[in-house]
Amino acid sequence: MKKRTKIILLTAGILLLIIISAGIYTYNAIFKPFDHPETVYIYIDEEKSYDKVIDQLQEKAGIPNERIFNLLADRMKYINNIKTGRYAIKPGTTMLDAIRLLRSGVQEPVNLTFNNIRNMESLAGRLSSQLMADSLSLLEALTNPDIAAGYGFNSQTFGAMFIPNTYQVYWDTSVKGLTDRMKKEYDAFWNSNRKKRAEEIGLTPLEVSTLASIVEEEATYADEYPIVAGLYLNRIKRGMRLEADPTVKFAVGDPTLRRILFKHLEVESPYNTYKNDGLPPGPIRIPSIQGIDAVLNPVSHNYLFMCAKDDLSGRHNFAVTHAEHARNARAYQRALNERRIY
């Protein structure tokens, strides 16, 4: 009887030891941090694939124990409750922490940056490279006249609503969520001071953006922006046509043209400022903040003409009289001929 009791006690002790050991092992596994020295990011798209989540965690962070992670995910009802987004797995994060974070949907925003954008196709591509939304769905929205009208723009002016900058947004933001945000940023950008400056120079905010786009296409160097802006404003005040070469390139559909010929000047387009008075119907690129502010704060001078320098440096000679401009133009044309740029 005593022997039997000893066996029972011994067995019970062994079982208890096994249970305790298993408990300690499980506890240590659950609370063991991921094996990565710096913050990594997990991206979950609309497919919401649990297998892809596991693959990313394993590849980027190294799951301490995948079997226990799966058990925890099942017990915590995460497998059927996956949320899209970009999630930061920081050093020291445990499997329990990770599942709680992913299940909560508390994301780490991205710094959405875009600049030097020529058209809506480029904008859609730049945005899609940083967001969950694909370029096609973005482009469809950016070129939809009804969506543009909903924000107070049209197809020609919609690009002006997108002020190039860096914005914090969630990676899985919807296309509408993004355009709504850009409208808020546009309204904030055009504060009372900028609106007042626009009124003082006789332009609307959209006209300022349109002129800024021409200035940026005309001037290679930003320090010339305010000078070029002042020149075009001088021409507008005098009732002169802008005669801006970048608008001809836009009308022709070839921004890479290095030499504007007479045949290009004759193209029929509302964007051809050699044939039409005033500003074109919208920006010829998405202007930068620097370009817009250059138009709002132009250099005061009497220049009416400009021509690229004959050293082909990208800088310009400015002139008050047509005779002076003609001399500059001949020197530039001669330089093009010498380099066989036709």
Tab-separated table of N, CA, C and O in Angstrom, residues 205-308:
chain	number	residue	atom	x	y	z
A	205	PRO	N	-6.109	82.258	-56.789
A	205	PRO	CA	-5.177	81.179	-56.417
A	205	PRO	C	-4.914	80.196	-57.551
A	205	PRO	O	-3.768	79.770	-57.749
A	206	LEU	N	-5.939	79.846	-58.322
A	206	LEU	CA	-5.732	78.913	-59.434
A	206	LEU	C	-4.861	79.537	-60.522
A	206	LEU	O	-4.019	78.857	-61.130
A	207	GLU	N	-5.036	80.825	-60.761
A	207	GLU	CA	-4.195	81.496	-61.751
A	207	GLU	C	-2.755	81.582	-61.272
A	207	GLU	O	-1.813	81.463	-62.074
A	208	VAL	N	-2.568	81.766	-59.966
A	208	VAL	CA	-1.219	81.764	-59.402
A	208	VAL	C	-0.557	80.409	-59.645
A	208	VAL	O	0.602	80.327	-60.067
A	209	SER	N	-1.305	79.327	-59.395
A	209	SER	CA	-0.753	77.982	-59.619
A	209	SER	C	-0.425	77.757	-61.084
A	209	SER	O	0.596	77.147	-61.424
A	210	THR	N	-1.277	78.260	-61.966
A	210	THR	CA	-1.030	78.114	-63.400
A	210	THR	C	0.239	78.851	-63.811
A	210	THR	O	1.096	78.304	-64.516
A	211	LEU	N	0.379	80.094	-63.354
A	211	LEU	CA	1.580	80.860	-63.689
A	211	LEU	C	2.817	80.229	-63.055
A	211	LEU	O	3.886	80.164	-63.685
A	212	ALA	N	2.682	79.739	-61.830
A	212	ALA	CA	3.815	79.086	-61.155
A	212	ALA	C	4.293	77.872	-61.945
A	212	ALA	O	5.496	77.602	-62.032
A	213	SER	N	3.355	77.136	-62.542
A	213	SER	CA	3.749	75.953	-63.321
A	213	SER	C	4.555	76.356	-64.549
A	213	SER	O	5.503	75.663	-64.934
A	214	ILE	N	4.204	77.497	-65.147
A	214	ILE	CA	4.950	77.982	-66.309
A	214	ILE	C	6.334	78.457	-65.883
A	214	ILE	O	7.346	78.171	-66.540
A	215	VAL	N	6.386	79.170	-64.763
A	215	VAL	CA	7.668	79.665	-64.236
A	215	VAL	C	8.619	78.505	-63.978
A	215	VAL	O	9.800	78.547	-64.345
A	216	GLU	N	8.104	77.439	-63.378
A	216	GLU	CA	8.960	76.289	-63.045
A	216	GLU	C	9.446	75.562	-64.291
A	216	GLU	O	10.568	75.048	-64.321
A	217	GLU	N	8.607	75.504	-65.303
A	217	GLU	CA	9.028	74.864	-66.551
A	217	GLU	C	10.024	75.733	-67.305
A	217	GLU	O	10.879	75.223	-68.032
A	218	GLU	N	9.916	77.042	-67.124
A	218	GLU	CA	10.800	77.971	-67.837
A	218	GLU	C	12.172	78.071	-67.191
A	218	GLU	O	13.204	78.113	-67.867
A	219	ALA	N	12.214	78.122	-65.864
A	219	ALA	CA	13.468	78.355	-65.146
A	219	ALA	C	14.030	77.056	-64.590
A	219	ALA	O	13.345	76.343	-63.852
A	220	THR	N	15.268	76.790	-64.934
A	220	THR	CA	15.934	75.592	-64.417
A	220	THR	C	16.347	75.774	-62.968
A	220	THR	O	16.308	74.832	-62.177
A	221	TYR	N	16.707	76.994	-62.620
A	221	TYR	CA	17.230	77.276	-61.284
A	221	TYR	C	16.202	78.067	-60.474
A	221	TYR	O	15.653	79.069	-60.952
A	222	ALA	N	15.988	77.627	-59.233
A	222	ALA	CA	14.948	78.226	-58.398
A	222	ALA	C	15.195	79.687	-58.081
A	222	ALA	O	14.247	80.439	-57.847
A	223	ASP	N	16.452	80.125	-58.093
A	223	ASP	CA	16.724	81.531	-57.771
A	223	ASP	C	16.225	82.470	-58.881
A	223	ASP	O	16.102	83.681	-58.666
A	224	GLU	N	15.910	81.903	-60.044
A	224	GLU	CA	15.337	82.721	-61.118
A	224	GLU	C	13.808	82.769	-61.067
A	224	GLU	O	13.203	83.585	-61.770
A	225	TYR	N	13.181	81.924	-60.268
A	225	TYR	CA	11.713	81.879	-60.208
A	225	TYR	C	11.094	83.267	-59.982
A	225	TYR	O	10.198	83.686	-60.739
A	226	PRO	N	11.514	84.010	-58.940
A	226	PRO	CA	10.865	85.306	-58.695
A	226	PRO	C	11.100	86.325	-59.808
A	226	PRO	O	10.253	87.186	-60.047
A	227	ILE	N	12.236	86.217	-60.507
A	227	ILE	CA	12.526	87.137	-61.618
A	227	ILE	C	11.604	86.821	-62.792
A	227	ILE	O	10.991	87.713	-63.392
A	228	VAL	N	11.513	85.536	-63.127
A	228	VAL	CA	10.655	85.107	-64.237
A	228	VAL	C	9.193	85.416	-63.925
A	228	VAL	O	8.434	85.862	-64.791
A	229	ALA	N	8.797	85.188	-62.670
A	229	ALA	CA	7.419	85.493	-62.262
A	229	ALA	C	7.128	86.979	-62.457
A	229	ALA	O	6.069	87.361	-62.988
A	230	GLY	N	8.074	87.831	-62.046
A	230	GLY	CA	7.893	89.274	-62.219
A	230	GLY	C	7.779	89.660	-63.680
A	230	GLY	O	6.993	90.541	-64.057
A	231	LEU	N	8.546	88.989	-64.537
A	231	LEU	CA	8.503	89.274	-65.966
A	231	LEU	C	7.127	88.945	-66.547
A	231	LEU	O	6.530	89.757	-67.266
A	232	TYR	N	6.622	87.779	-66.233
A	232	TYR	CA	5.306	87.404	-66.771
A	232	TYR	C	4.204	88.304	-66.222
A	232	TYR	O	3.256	88.664	-66.939
A	233	LEU	N	4.325	88.695	-64.972
A	233	LEU	CA	3.326	89.606	-64.394
A	233	LEU	C	3.392	90.963	-65.078
A	233	LEU	O	2.349	91.610	-65.294
A	234	ASN	N	4.593	91.401	-65.429
A	234	ASN	CA	4.729	92.656	-66.180
A	234	ASN	C	4.008	92.564	-67.521
A	234	ASN	O	3.319	93.510	-67.946
A	235	ARG	N	4.148	91.435	-68.191
A	235	ARG	CA	3.501	91.260	-69.498
A	235	ARG	C	1.978	91.230	-69.336
A	235	ARG	O	1.246	91.799	-70.155
A	236	ILE	N	1.509	90.559	-68.290
A	236	ILE	CA	0.063	90.494	-68.060
A	236	ILE	C	-0.490	91.895	-67.813
A	236	ILE	O	-1.539	92.279	-68.367
A	237	LYS	N	0.206	92.682	-66.995
A	237	LYS	CA	-0.260	94.037	-66.688
A	237	LYS	C	-0.308	94.915	-67.929
A	237	LYS	O	-1.150	95.811	-68.040
A	238	ARG	N	0.594	94.681	-68.870
A	238	ARG	CA	0.645	95.484	-70.093
A	238	ARG	C	-0.260	94.929	-71.188
A	238	ARG	O	-0.322	95.488	-72.293
A	239	GLY	N	-0.944	93.836	-70.916
A	239	GLY	CA	-1.818	93.253	-71.928
A	239	GLY	C	-1.076	92.508	-73.011
A	239	GLY	O	-1.622	92.265	-74.095
A	240	MET	N	0.166	92.132	-72.739
A	240	MET	CA	0.962	91.384	-73.704
A	240	MET	C	0.721	89.881	-73.533
A	240	MET	O	0.455	89.418	-72.420
A	241	ARG	N	0.814	89.163	-74.606
A	241	ARG	CA	0.743	87.707	-74.497
A	241	ARG	C	1.984	87.191	-73.772
A	241	ARG	O	3.066	87.764	-73.907
A	242	LEU	N	1.816	86.100	-73.048
A	242	LEU	CA	2.945	85.561	-72.291
A	242	LEU	C	4.061	85.070	-73.202
A	242	LEU	O	5.242	85.216	-72.892
A	243	GLU	N	3.687	84.458	-74.326
A	243	GLU	CA	4.667	83.894	-75.265
A	243	GLU	C	5.699	83.040	-74.526
A	243	GLU	O	6.915	83.214	-74.675
A	244	ALA	N	5.174	82.128	-73.739
A	244	ALA	CA	6.023	81.249	-72.916
A	244	ALA	C	6.262	79.932	-73.639
A	244	ALA	O	5.309	79.200	-73.934
A	245	ASP	N	7.511	79.628	-73.908
A	245	ASP	CA	7.844	78.395	-74.634
A	245	ASP	C	7.317	77.130	-73.955
A	245	ASP	O	6.882	76.201	-74.659
A	246	PRO	N	7.336	77.030	-72.619
A	246	PRO	CA	6.829	75.802	-72.000
A	246	PRO	C	5.368	75.509	-72.325
A	246	PRO	O	4.970	74.344	-72.388
A	247	THR	N	4.574	76.568	-72.545
A	247	THR	CA	3.172	76.321	-72.897
A	247	THR	C	3.055	75.738	-74.297
A	247	THR	O	2.131	74.978	-74.591
A	248	VAL	N	3.996	76.090	-75.167
A	248	VAL	CA	4.013	75.522	-76.522
A	248	VAL	C	4.388	74.048	-76.449
A	248	VAL	O	3.782	73.198	-77.116
A	249	LYS	N	5.391	73.734	-75.643
A	249	LYS	CA	5.786	72.332	-75.459
A	249	LYS	C	4.613	71.513	-74.940
A	249	LYS	O	4.386	70.378	-75.367
A	250	PHE	N	3.868	72.103	-74.008
A	250	PHE	CA	2.702	71.408	-73.449
A	250	PHE	C	1.637	71.218	-74.526
A	250	PHE	O	1.036	70.141	-74.642
A	251	ALA	N	1.410	72.261	-75.313
A	251	ALA	CA	0.399	72.184	-76.373
A	251	ALA	C	0.776	71.137	-77.416
A	251	ALA	O	-0.082	70.385	-77.909
A	252	VAL	N	2.066	71.068	-77.736
A	252	VAL	CA	2.551	70.084	-78.713
A	252	VAL	C	2.533	68.681	-78.115
A	252	VAL	O	2.393	67.685	-78.829
A	253	GLY	N	2.676	68.608	-76.790
A	253	GLY	CA	2.702	67.313	-76.116
A	253	GLY	C	4.090	66.724	-76.001
A	253	GLY	O	4.242	65.511	-75.837
A	254	ASP	N	5.117	67.587	-76.074
A	254	ASP	CA	6.498	67.116	-75.981
A	254	ASP	C	7.309	68.048	-75.083
A	254	ASP	O	7.898	69.032	-75.557
A	255	PRO	N	7.362	67.749	-73.777
A	255	PRO	CA	8.104	68.623	-72.855
A	255	PRO	C	9.616	68.555	-73.031
A	255	PRO	O	10.343	69.344	-72.424
A	256	THR	N	10.089	67.624	-73.857
A	256	THR	CA	11.535	67.460	-74.035
A	256	THR	C	12.087	68.318	-75.178
A	256	THR	O	13.301	68.309	-75.419
A	257	LEU	N	11.224	69.050	-75.900
A	257	LEU	CA	11.684	69.878	-77.020
A	257	LEU	C	12.784	70.833	-76.562
A	257	LEU	O	12.628	71.558	-75.587
A	258	ARG	N	13.895	70.834	-77.270
A	258	ARG	CA	15.001	71.736	-76.918
A	258	ARG	C	14.994	72.993	-77.779
A	258	ARG	O	15.644	73.975	-77.451
A	259	ARG	N	14.265	72.931	-78.877
A	259	ARG	CA	14.220	74.092	-79.770
A	259	ARG	C	12.793	74.288	-80.267
A	259	ARG	O	12.201	73.374	-80.846
A	260	ILE	N	12.262	75.473	-80.007
A	260	ILE	CA	10.913	75.797	-80.462
A	260	ILE	C	10.990	76.391	-81.863
A	260	ILE	O	11.662	77.411	-82.088
A	261	LEU	N	10.319	75.735	-82.813
A	261	LEU	CA	10.324	76.188	-84.200
A	261	LEU	C	9.022	76.926	-84.511
A	261	LEU	O	8.049	76.853	-83.752
A	262	PHE	N	8.991	77.622	-85.643
A	262	PHE	CA	7.791	78.377	-86.021
A	262	PHE	C	6.569	77.469	-86.148
A	262	PHE	O	5.449	77.867	-85.821
A	263	LYS	N	6.777	76.249	-86.608
A	263	LYS	CA	5.644	75.326	-86.747
A	263	LYS	C	5.026	74.994	-85.388
A	263	LYS	O	3.821	74.749	-85.283
A	264	HIS	N	5.870	74.987	-84.353
A	264	HIS	CA	5.349	74.738	-83.007
A	264	HIS	C	4.521	75.918	-82.510
A	264	HIS	O	3.519	75.730	-81.815
A	265	LEU	N	4.931	77.119	-82.878
A	265	LEU	CA	4.229	78.320	-82.419
A	265	LEU	C	2.828	78.424	-83.017
A	265	LEU	O	1.966	79.131	-82.479
A	266	GLU	N	2.600	77.701	-84.101
A	266	GLU	CA	1.318	77.787	-84.801
A	266	GLU	C	0.317	76.731	-84.333
A	266	GLU	O	-0.808	76.691	-84.837
A	267	VAL	N	0.701	75.882	-83.406
A	267	VAL	CA	-0.211	74.824	-82.978
A	267	VAL	C	-1.466	75.432	-82.343
A	267	VAL	O	-1.391	76.396	-81.579
A	268	GLU	N	-2.608	74.881	-82.720
A	268	GLU	CA	-3.878	75.372	-82.186
A	268	GLU	C	-4.174	74.689	-80.850
A	268	GLU	O	-4.441	73.492	-80.795
A	269	SER	N	-4.100	75.453	-79.796
A	269	SER	CA	-4.354	74.925	-78.456
A	269	SER	C	-4.591	76.089	-77.502
A	269	SER	O	-3.920	77.125	-77.608
A	270	PRO	N	-5.515	75.937	-76.572
A	270	PRO	CA	-5.723	77.005	-75.587
A	270	PRO	C	-4.509	77.195	-74.680
A	270	PRO	O	-4.424	78.195	-73.958
A	271	TYR	N	-3.568	76.251	-74.732
A	271	TYR	CA	-2.359	76.353	-73.917
A	271	TYR	C	-1.228	77.103	-74.631
A	271	TYR	O	-0.214	77.412	-74.013
A	272	ASN	N	-1.403	77.371	-75.914
A	272	ASN	CA	-0.363	78.066	-76.670
A	272	ASN	C	-0.456	79.564	-76.399
A	272	ASN	O	-1.301	80.264	-76.961
A	273	THR	N	0.430	80.060	-75.542
A	273	THR	CA	0.360	81.475	-75.150
A	273	THR	C	0.985	82.400	-76.181
A	273	THR	O	1.050	83.612	-75.962
A	274	TYR	N	1.452	81.861	-77.305
A	274	TYR	CA	1.864	82.700	-78.438
A	274	TYR	C	0.641	83.083	-79.271
A	274	TYR	O	0.666	84.090	-79.981
A	275	LYS	N	-0.423	82.286	-79.192
A	275	LYS	CA	-1.612	82.531	-79.992
A	275	LYS	C	-2.801	83.005	-79.166
A	275	LYS	O	-3.800	83.476	-79.720
A	276	ASN	N	-2.718	82.844	-77.849
A	276	ASN	CA	-3.849	83.190	-76.982
A	276	ASN	C	-3.444	84.206	-75.922
A	276	ASN	O	-2.324	84.163	-75.401
A	277	ASP	N	-4.362	85.086	-75.616
A	277	ASP	CA	-4.120	86.081	-74.569
A	277	ASP	C	-4.240	85.434	-73.185
A	277	ASP	O	-4.944	84.443	-72.998
A	278	GLY	N	-3.562	86.035	-72.221
A	278	GLY	CA	-3.722	85.617	-70.838
A	278	GLY	C	-3.107	84.269	-70.525
A	278	GLY	O	-2.284	83.732	-71.284
A	279	LEU	N	-3.547	83.731	-69.403
A	279	LEU	CA	-3.024	82.452	-68.929
A	279	LEU	C	-3.738	81.288	-69.594
A	279	LEU	O	-4.908	81.414	-69.990
A	280	PRO	N	-3.097	80.138	-69.703
A	280	PRO	CA	-3.778	78.941	-70.214
A	280	PRO	C	-4.843	78.477	-69.228
A	280	PRO	O	-4.914	78.979	-68.094
A	281	PRO	N	-5.671	77.507	-69.606
A	281	PRO	CA	-6.800	77.104	-68.756
A	281	PRO	C	-6.436	76.380	-67.466
A	281	PRO	O	-7.307	76.152	-66.621
A	282	GLY	N	-5.181	76.010	-67.291
A	282	GLY	CA	-4.773	75.324	-66.069
A	282	GLY	C	-3.274	75.140	-66.040
A	282	GLY	O	-2.568	75.466	-67.015
A	283	PRO	N	-2.759	74.619	-64.936
A	283	PRO	CA	-1.309	74.402	-64.813
A	283	PRO	C	-0.793	73.412	-65.851
A	283	PRO	O	-1.495	72.464	-66.213
A	284	ILE	N	0.434	73.631	-66.312
A	284	ILE	CA	1.054	72.701	-67.258
A	284	ILE	C	1.909	71.669	-66.525
A	284	ILE	O	2.517	70.814	-67.158
A	285	ARG	N	1.984	71.769	-65.224
A	285	ARG	CA	2.568	70.777	-64.338
A	285	ARG	C	2.017	71.078	-62.947
A	285	ARG	O	1.347	72.093	-62.754
A	286	ILE	N	2.263	70.215	-61.985
A	286	ILE	CA	1.837	70.500	-60.623
A	286	ILE	C	2.909	71.377	-59.979
A	286	ILE	O	4.025	70.922	-59.739
A	287	PRO	N	2.590	72.646	-59.722
A	287	PRO	CA	3.618	73.572	-59.238
A	287	PRO	C	4.008	73.293	-57.791
A	287	PRO	O	3.202	72.817	-56.991
A	288	SER	N	5.247	73.624	-57.473
A	288	SER	CA	5.749	73.438	-56.118
A	288	SER	C	5.373	74.630	-55.248
A	288	SER	O	4.971	75.693	-55.740
A	289	ILE	N	5.536	74.473	-53.937
A	289	ILE	CA	5.312	75.589	-53.017
A	289	ILE	C	6.263	76.726	-53.344
A	289	ILE	O	5.883	77.904	-53.334
A	290	GLN	N	7.515	76.392	-53.665
A	290	GLN	CA	8.505	77.411	-53.992
A	290	GLN	C	8.100	78.199	-55.231
A	290	GLN	O	8.260	79.426	-55.289
A	291	GLY	N	7.560	77.499	-56.215
A	291	GLY	CA	7.112	78.170	-57.429
A	291	GLY	C	5.921	79.074	-57.173
A	291	GLY	O	5.849	80.204	-57.678
A	292	ILE	N	4.959	78.588	-56.392
A	292	ILE	CA	3.779	79.387	-56.063
A	292	ILE	C	4.172	80.631	-55.283
A	292	ILE	O	3.725	81.750	-55.587
A	293	ASP	N	5.022	80.452	-54.294
A	293	ASP	CA	5.435	81.598	-53.479
A	293	ASP	C	6.281	82.587	-54.278
A	293	ASP	O	6.303	83.789	-53.970
A	294	ALA	N	6.979	82.106	-55.310
A	294	ALA	CA	7.731	83.017	-56.175
A	294	ALA	C	6.784	83.930	-56.947
A	294	ALA	O	7.065	85.120	-57.143
A	295	VAL	N	5.655	83.381	-57.397
A	295	VAL	CA	4.663	84.193	-58.099
A	295	VAL	C	4.013	85.182	-57.132
A	295	VAL	O	3.754	86.341	-57.495
A	296	LEU	N	3.778	84.751	-55.916
A	296	LEU	CA	3.165	85.627	-54.917
A	296	LEU	C	4.134	86.705	-54.421
A	296	LEU	O	3.706	87.742	-53.914
A	297	ASN	N	5.425	86.450	-54.574
A	297	ASN	CA	6.445	87.398	-54.109
A	297	ASN	C	7.488	87.626	-55.202
A	297	ASN	O	8.670	87.308	-55.041
A	298	PRO	N	7.064	88.184	-56.328
A	298	PRO	CA	7.985	88.341	-57.465
A	298	PRO	C	8.992	89.462	-57.226
A	298	PRO	O	8.773	90.356	-56.402
A	299	VAL	N	10.087	89.394	-57.959
A	299	VAL	CA	11.050	90.494	-57.958
A	299	VAL	C	10.464	91.635	-58.790
A	299	VAL	O	9.943	91.421	-59.881
A	300	SER	N	10.560	92.847	-58.251
A	300	SER	CA	10.058	94.013	-58.974
A	300	SER	C	11.135	94.516	-59.940
A	300	SER	O	12.249	94.854	-59.537
A	301	HIS	N	10.802	94.530	-61.225
A	301	HIS	CA	11.737	94.991	-62.259
A	301	HIS	C	10.935	95.390	-63.487
A	301	HIS	O	9.699	95.336	-63.481
A	302	ASN	N	11.622	95.777	-64.548
A	302	ASN	CA	10.945	96.218	-65.781
A	302	ASN	C	11.114	95.236	-66.935
A	302	ASN	O	10.794	95.570	-68.080
A	303	TYR	N	11.643	94.051	-66.663
A	303	TYR	CA	11.876	93.081	-67.734
A	303	TYR	C	10.563	92.649	-68.386
A	303	TYR	O	9.555	92.404	-67.708
A	304	LEU	N	10.627	92.528	-69.699
A	304	LEU	CA	9.481	92.027	-70.465
A	304	LEU	C	9.849	90.823	-71.330
A	304	LEU	O	8.965	90.140	-71.851
A	305	PHE	N	11.136	90.578	-71.489
A	305	PHE	CA	11.599	89.514	-72.372
A	305	PHE	C	12.671	88.674	-71.673
A	305	PHE	O	13.406	89.162	-70.809
A	306	MET	N	12.749	87.430	-72.068
A	306	MET	CA	13.780	86.542	-71.544
A	306	MET	C	14.200	85.564	-72.623
A	306	MET	O	13.412	85.214	-73.513
A	307	CYS	N	15.460	85.138	-72.547
A	307	CYS	CA	15.976	84.173	-73.510
A	307	CYS	C	17.069	83.374	-72.830
A	307	CYS	O	17.857	83.926	-72.040
A	308	ALA	N	17.117	82.092	-73.114
A	308	ALA	CA	18.166	81.252	-72.525
A	308	ALA	C	19.528	81.777	-72.936
A	308	ALA	O	19.726	82.240	-74.063
